[in-house]
Amino acid sequence: MFEQLRDRLGDTLTRLRGRGRLTEENIAEGLREVRMALLEADVALPVAKSFIEHVRERAVGQEVLHSLNPAQAVIKIVNDELIALMGEHNDALNLAARPPVVILMAGLQGSGKTTSVAKLARFLREREKKQVLVVSADIYRPAAIEQLARLAHDIGVDFFPSTVEQKPLEIAQAAIDEARRRALDVVIIDTAGRLHIDDEMMAEIKALHGAVDPVETLFVVDSMTGQDAVNTAQAFNAALPITGVILTKTDGDARGGAALSVRHVTGKPIKFLGIGEKTDALEPFFPDRVASRILGMGDVVSLVEEVERASDKEKTERLAAKLKKGKGFDLEDFRDQLAQIERMGGLSGLMDKLPGMGGMPAMQDQTAARETGKLIAIINSMTPRERRYPDMIRASRKRRIAAGSGTRVQDVNRLLKQFAQMQKMMKRMGKGGMAKMARSLQGKLPGMPF
Amino acid sequence: MALLRKKSQTIDNKKPGLFTRLRERLSKSRSALADGLSGVFQAGRKIDATLVEELEELLLMADAGIEATERILADLRKQSDIKGATDASGLYDPLKQAMLDIIAPRAQPLQIPEHPARPFVILTVGVNGVGKTTTIGKLAHQLTQQGHSVMIAAGDTFRAAAIEQLQHWGERVGVRVVAQQHGADAAAVAHDAIQAASAQNCDVVIVDSAGRQHTHHDLMEELKKIKRVIGKLDETAPHEVLMVLDAGTGQNALSQLRHFNEAVGVTGLTLTKLDGTAKGGILFAIAMTTEIPIRFIGVGEGVEDLRRFDAAEFVDAIVG
């Protein structure tokens, strides 16, 4: 998401370099570009306009600080405003209410409600240690109930059975009763996708909401949505007291302007991002991180957190200590990292978060989970000495390693090359920390003027 | 083409409610563009820079994209210069014409031979949640009504209960669904279905595929494989690679189309969910960048709610 916006902004704003003070004139052109970029990113026009106005008001007349050039100053304002627009911090789900906590899902057809129910159930079970019951009140779409039943089974959370002969209201109430009887923590109610202009269906979900009185009512919206996001969000928000938004399918290349639009018209926080097809691909939404991703500052904070969660902390700390002491990063460390990456769902998700690595297609291509497994197999076929001193791996050793790991010599070569790149990166990280690495990387990558 | 038209006309005659229903569906929600235009193109209003800017904004808000919007505005300017229009209310027709000029060449209906020697294979593709399965159900119904014998291959073996969803549709419209278990190889399902269809002299096979993000390399490779395997049975197949697109999609649709086209060569488009407030202005952006024909529009969840794409009707619906 958002990479192109960043590039576009970059081009225009570099031209502002070397001017001492931001004036109405010298930022006008930049802001026009910002407007176009926002529209191309599917930010709804009224939202884009009000956003630009805010930036203009704040920018005009501002002194450009010593440490920044004018372009950076504008970027900073745009960044601050983006964060302000998306909400300052992450709003977690309200789970403190008296159990069972009821969560109601709502949204258009195909926005990803059922998948999100499963992801959310898994998230609550694994991270919040909650006992979750899921139920489908979608009596319209063929096999919708079946779909949730399967997903619930796969992730191992309780599923409350329902049939298309029942009324959505009956289904929801029976599920809540069941949860109460069994003293479960959370009930997530999936509902049929509906058009916001379908009065009958909107009346149905209003009645459902009134009867079950959910603690959280989550509006599920597709990140690929265009300008119409404003209309649907407005209508759903008017019909239901929405408490938060789940933005789905953010693993594609949509620029995600819908996020800004929905947030702006509803005033409700985006609480989660759907980031992939699997049931663990759900991430809490942090506005500041997404804003800096837009502007190419990377997403170091969430990367660090994810590494901590998915991996053993001890190994990470040992590596950090080793790097600090200036000791080398060897193939053993590389293997540890690959194993962690595998647990985190592949390299491409990770690369996106590293500063300046947003758009590295060559590396992303080699990132499929399969590929990671292969790399680990290759390293496993090396002797400990080879892992510590990869330079000693010449032709005959390569042949042996390839044979041992069921790969080809080309694969071994590629691994060694990747490792060399990684080692270089790690050296920099050891010397100057993340920030310095980010700067040096960005300077080298095309299309990134800062 | 004439044959197809005649056929669908006979259906229309049998069911006079169909066109009314379509109109009703499409007009249930007035498009935002239509609403905005009634403000901009007011009788007595002068044509000036402010008006052009307002129009530009309306087009952008309809997802038409920057390129198509600029082209429409340029055409409009030329037209109103030639005709010497001074009153804004006179701009309706030139606007419609400018939009038609972009989109009309893309309105090419899907033509299926009456009784093909080998099954006519339609492979449906698209990102998640655009309405592929529902479109297949409706398309199977429409083709059956036109006298074709149809079979469906349940090629979405990834999403939970996608197979069951399609089987429900199969029962509803009386079409056989060839399926294997969840997690099976989608290419194998397509292969089996086409073989079964050949054996039974079936005219059309519609192959479903799992929704996928166009940026996922592996998933796109899998799709290529499905196409390759289909081609092994009949080198002219698939005869149609139908990409399904949600009318609410923004500029990302261009990227979706580019990626799917590069991977499997899209030969036709279907725009779904036009019964909402989104009116699919993205088609203008698409028509500016590719020549891929637009085949169908989806206007609801009922079996009858799939219609042949008609450019004039589409422009009327969006402009109001």
PDB file of C-alpha atoms in Angstrom, chain B residues 56-148:
ATOM      1  CA  GLU B  56     -13.636  17.123 -13.111  1.00  0.00           C
ATOM      2  CA  GLU B  57     -14.197  16.443  -9.445  1.00  0.00           C
ATOM      3  CA  LEU B  58     -17.427  14.587 -10.124  1.00  0.00           C
ATOM      4  CA  LEU B  59     -15.759  12.341 -12.654  1.00  0.00           C
ATOM      5  CA  LEU B  60     -12.901  11.610 -10.294  1.00  0.00           C
ATOM      6  CA  MET B  61     -15.417  10.823  -7.570  1.00  0.00           C
ATOM      7  CA  ALA B  62     -16.988   8.285  -9.902  1.00  0.00           C
ATOM      8  CA  ASP B  63     -13.633   6.415 -10.007  1.00  0.00           C
ATOM      9  CA  ALA B  64     -13.102   7.365 -13.663  1.00  0.00           C
ATOM     10  CA  GLY B  65      -9.454   8.067 -12.897  1.00  0.00           C
ATOM     11  CA  ILE B  66      -7.311  11.013 -13.921  1.00  0.00           C
ATOM     12  CA  GLU B  67      -6.570   9.948 -17.495  1.00  0.00           C
ATOM     13  CA  ALA B  68     -10.154   9.198 -18.517  1.00  0.00           C
ATOM     14  CA  THR B  69     -11.377  12.325 -16.768  1.00  0.00           C
ATOM     15  CA  GLU B  70      -8.944  14.520 -18.685  1.00  0.00           C
ATOM     16  CA  ARG B  71      -9.938  12.923 -21.958  1.00  0.00           C
ATOM     17  CA  ILE B  72     -13.653  13.375 -21.268  1.00  0.00           C
ATOM     18  CA  LEU B  73     -13.132  17.017 -20.356  1.00  0.00           C
ATOM     19  CA  ALA B  74     -11.041  17.647 -23.465  1.00  0.00           C
ATOM     20  CA  ASP B  75     -13.705  16.052 -25.688  1.00  0.00           C
ATOM     21  CA  LEU B  76     -16.384  18.013 -23.977  1.00  0.00           C
ATOM     22  CA  ARG B  77     -14.521  21.258 -24.515  1.00  0.00           C
ATOM     23  CA  LYS B  78     -14.108  20.486 -28.208  1.00  0.00           C
ATOM     24  CA  GLN B  79     -17.751  19.543 -28.602  1.00  0.00           C
ATOM     25  CA  SER B  80     -19.096  22.592 -26.847  1.00  0.00           C
ATOM     26  CA  ASP B  81     -16.759  24.827 -28.880  1.00  0.00           C
ATOM     27  CA  ILE B  82     -18.011  23.368 -32.142  1.00  0.00           C
ATOM     28  CA  LYS B  83     -21.613  23.638 -31.167  1.00  0.00           C
ATOM     29  CA  GLY B  84     -21.075  26.974 -29.497  1.00  0.00           C
ATOM     30  CA  ALA B  85     -22.779  25.857 -26.332  1.00  0.00           C
ATOM     31  CA  THR B  86     -23.022  28.567 -23.734  1.00  0.00           C
ATOM     32  CA  ASP B  87     -25.601  27.102 -21.402  1.00  0.00           C
ATOM     33  CA  ALA B  88     -24.514  24.366 -19.051  1.00  0.00           C
ATOM     34  CA  SER B  89     -27.696  22.359 -19.532  1.00  0.00           C
ATOM     35  CA  GLY B  90     -26.604  21.788 -23.135  1.00  0.00           C
ATOM     36  CA  LEU B  91     -23.650  19.758 -21.935  1.00  0.00           C
ATOM     37  CA  TYR B  92     -25.519  16.588 -21.025  1.00  0.00           C
ATOM     38  CA  ASP B  93     -25.465  15.110 -24.496  1.00  0.00           C
ATOM     39  CA  PRO B  94     -21.859  16.011 -25.310  1.00  0.00           C
ATOM     40  CA  LEU B  95     -20.827  14.506 -21.958  1.00  0.00           C
ATOM     41  CA  LYS B  96     -22.661  11.272 -22.663  1.00  0.00           C
ATOM     42  CA  GLN B  97     -21.118  11.193 -26.125  1.00  0.00           C
ATOM     43  CA  ALA B  98     -17.618  11.714 -24.761  1.00  0.00           C
ATOM     44  CA  MET B  99     -18.133   8.867 -22.307  1.00  0.00           C
ATOM     45  CA  LEU B 100     -19.646   6.629 -24.957  1.00  0.00           C
ATOM     46  CA  ASP B 101     -16.707   7.264 -27.266  1.00  0.00           C
ATOM     47  CA  ILE B 102     -14.453   5.714 -24.646  1.00  0.00           C
ATOM     48  CA  ILE B 103     -16.578   2.808 -23.586  1.00  0.00           C
ATOM     49  CA  ALA B 104     -18.721   1.807 -26.579  1.00  0.00           C
ATOM     50  CA  PRO B 105     -15.918   0.003 -28.456  1.00  0.00           C
ATOM     51  CA  ARG B 106     -15.503  -2.275 -25.429  1.00  0.00           C
ATOM     52  CA  ALA B 107     -19.097  -3.492 -25.481  1.00  0.00           C
ATOM     53  CA  GLN B 108     -18.635  -6.826 -27.205  1.00  0.00           C
ATOM     54  CA  PRO B 109     -20.906  -9.631 -26.051  1.00  0.00           C
ATOM     55  CA  LEU B 110     -19.539 -13.071 -25.406  1.00  0.00           C
ATOM     56  CA  GLN B 111     -20.303 -15.264 -28.401  1.00  0.00           C
ATOM     57  CA  ILE B 112     -20.707 -18.950 -27.908  1.00  0.00           C
ATOM     58  CA  PRO B 113     -21.200 -21.171 -30.946  1.00  0.00           C
ATOM     59  CA  GLU B 114     -24.543 -22.967 -31.013  1.00  0.00           C
ATOM     60  CA  HIS B 115     -23.260 -26.523 -30.724  1.00  0.00           C
ATOM     61  CA  PRO B 116     -19.482 -26.479 -30.517  1.00  0.00           C
ATOM     62  CA  ALA B 117     -17.632 -29.645 -31.492  1.00  0.00           C
ATOM     63  CA  ARG B 118     -15.667 -29.404 -28.282  1.00  0.00           C
ATOM     64  CA  PRO B 119     -16.831 -27.689 -25.089  1.00  0.00           C
ATOM     65  CA  PHE B 120     -16.504 -23.917 -25.005  1.00  0.00           C
ATOM     66  CA  VAL B 121     -14.417 -23.325 -21.886  1.00  0.00           C
ATOM     67  CA  ILE B 122     -14.807 -20.193 -19.767  1.00  0.00           C
ATOM     68  CA  LEU B 123     -12.226 -19.648 -17.039  1.00  0.00           C
ATOM     69  CA  THR B 124     -13.281 -17.098 -14.426  1.00  0.00           C
ATOM     70  CA  VAL B 125     -10.623 -15.206 -12.495  1.00  0.00           C
ATOM     71  CA  GLY B 126     -10.431 -12.255 -10.114  1.00  0.00           C
ATOM     72  CA  VAL B 127      -9.370 -11.039  -6.674  1.00  0.00           C
ATOM     73  CA  ASN B 128     -11.140 -12.170  -3.511  1.00  0.00           C
ATOM     74  CA  GLY B 129     -14.738 -11.231  -2.895  1.00  0.00           C
ATOM     75  CA  VAL B 130     -15.639  -9.733  -6.279  1.00  0.00           C
ATOM     76  CA  GLY B 131     -18.455 -12.219  -6.869  1.00  0.00           C
ATOM     77  CA  LYS B 132     -16.963 -14.901  -9.098  1.00  0.00           C
ATOM     78  CA  THR B 133     -19.041 -17.778  -7.744  1.00  0.00           C
ATOM     79  CA  THR B 134     -22.296 -15.837  -7.899  1.00  0.00           C
ATOM     80  CA  THR B 135     -21.488 -14.679 -11.427  1.00  0.00           C
ATOM     81  CA  ILE B 136     -20.879 -18.269 -12.486  1.00  0.00           C
ATOM     82  CA  GLY B 137     -24.237 -19.315 -11.055  1.00  0.00           C
ATOM     83  CA  LYS B 138     -26.022 -16.572 -12.939  1.00  0.00           C
ATOM     84  CA  LEU B 139     -24.063 -17.143 -16.143  1.00  0.00           C
ATOM     85  CA  ALA B 140     -24.805 -20.868 -16.060  1.00  0.00           C
ATOM     86  CA  HIS B 141     -28.473 -20.016 -15.746  1.00  0.00           C
ATOM     87  CA  GLN B 142     -28.385 -17.540 -18.607  1.00  0.00           C
ATOM     88  CA  LEU B 143     -26.580 -19.912 -20.948  1.00  0.00           C
ATOM     89  CA  THR B 144     -28.953 -22.739 -20.092  1.00  0.00           C
ATOM     90  CA  GLN B 145     -31.880 -20.458 -20.868  1.00  0.00           C
ATOM     91  CA  GLN B 146     -30.299 -19.728 -24.228  1.00  0.00           C
ATOM     92  CA  GLY B 147     -30.323 -23.424 -25.003  1.00  0.00           C
ATOM     93  CA  HIS B 148     -26.727 -24.368 -24.217  1.00  0.00           C
TER      94      HIS B 148
END
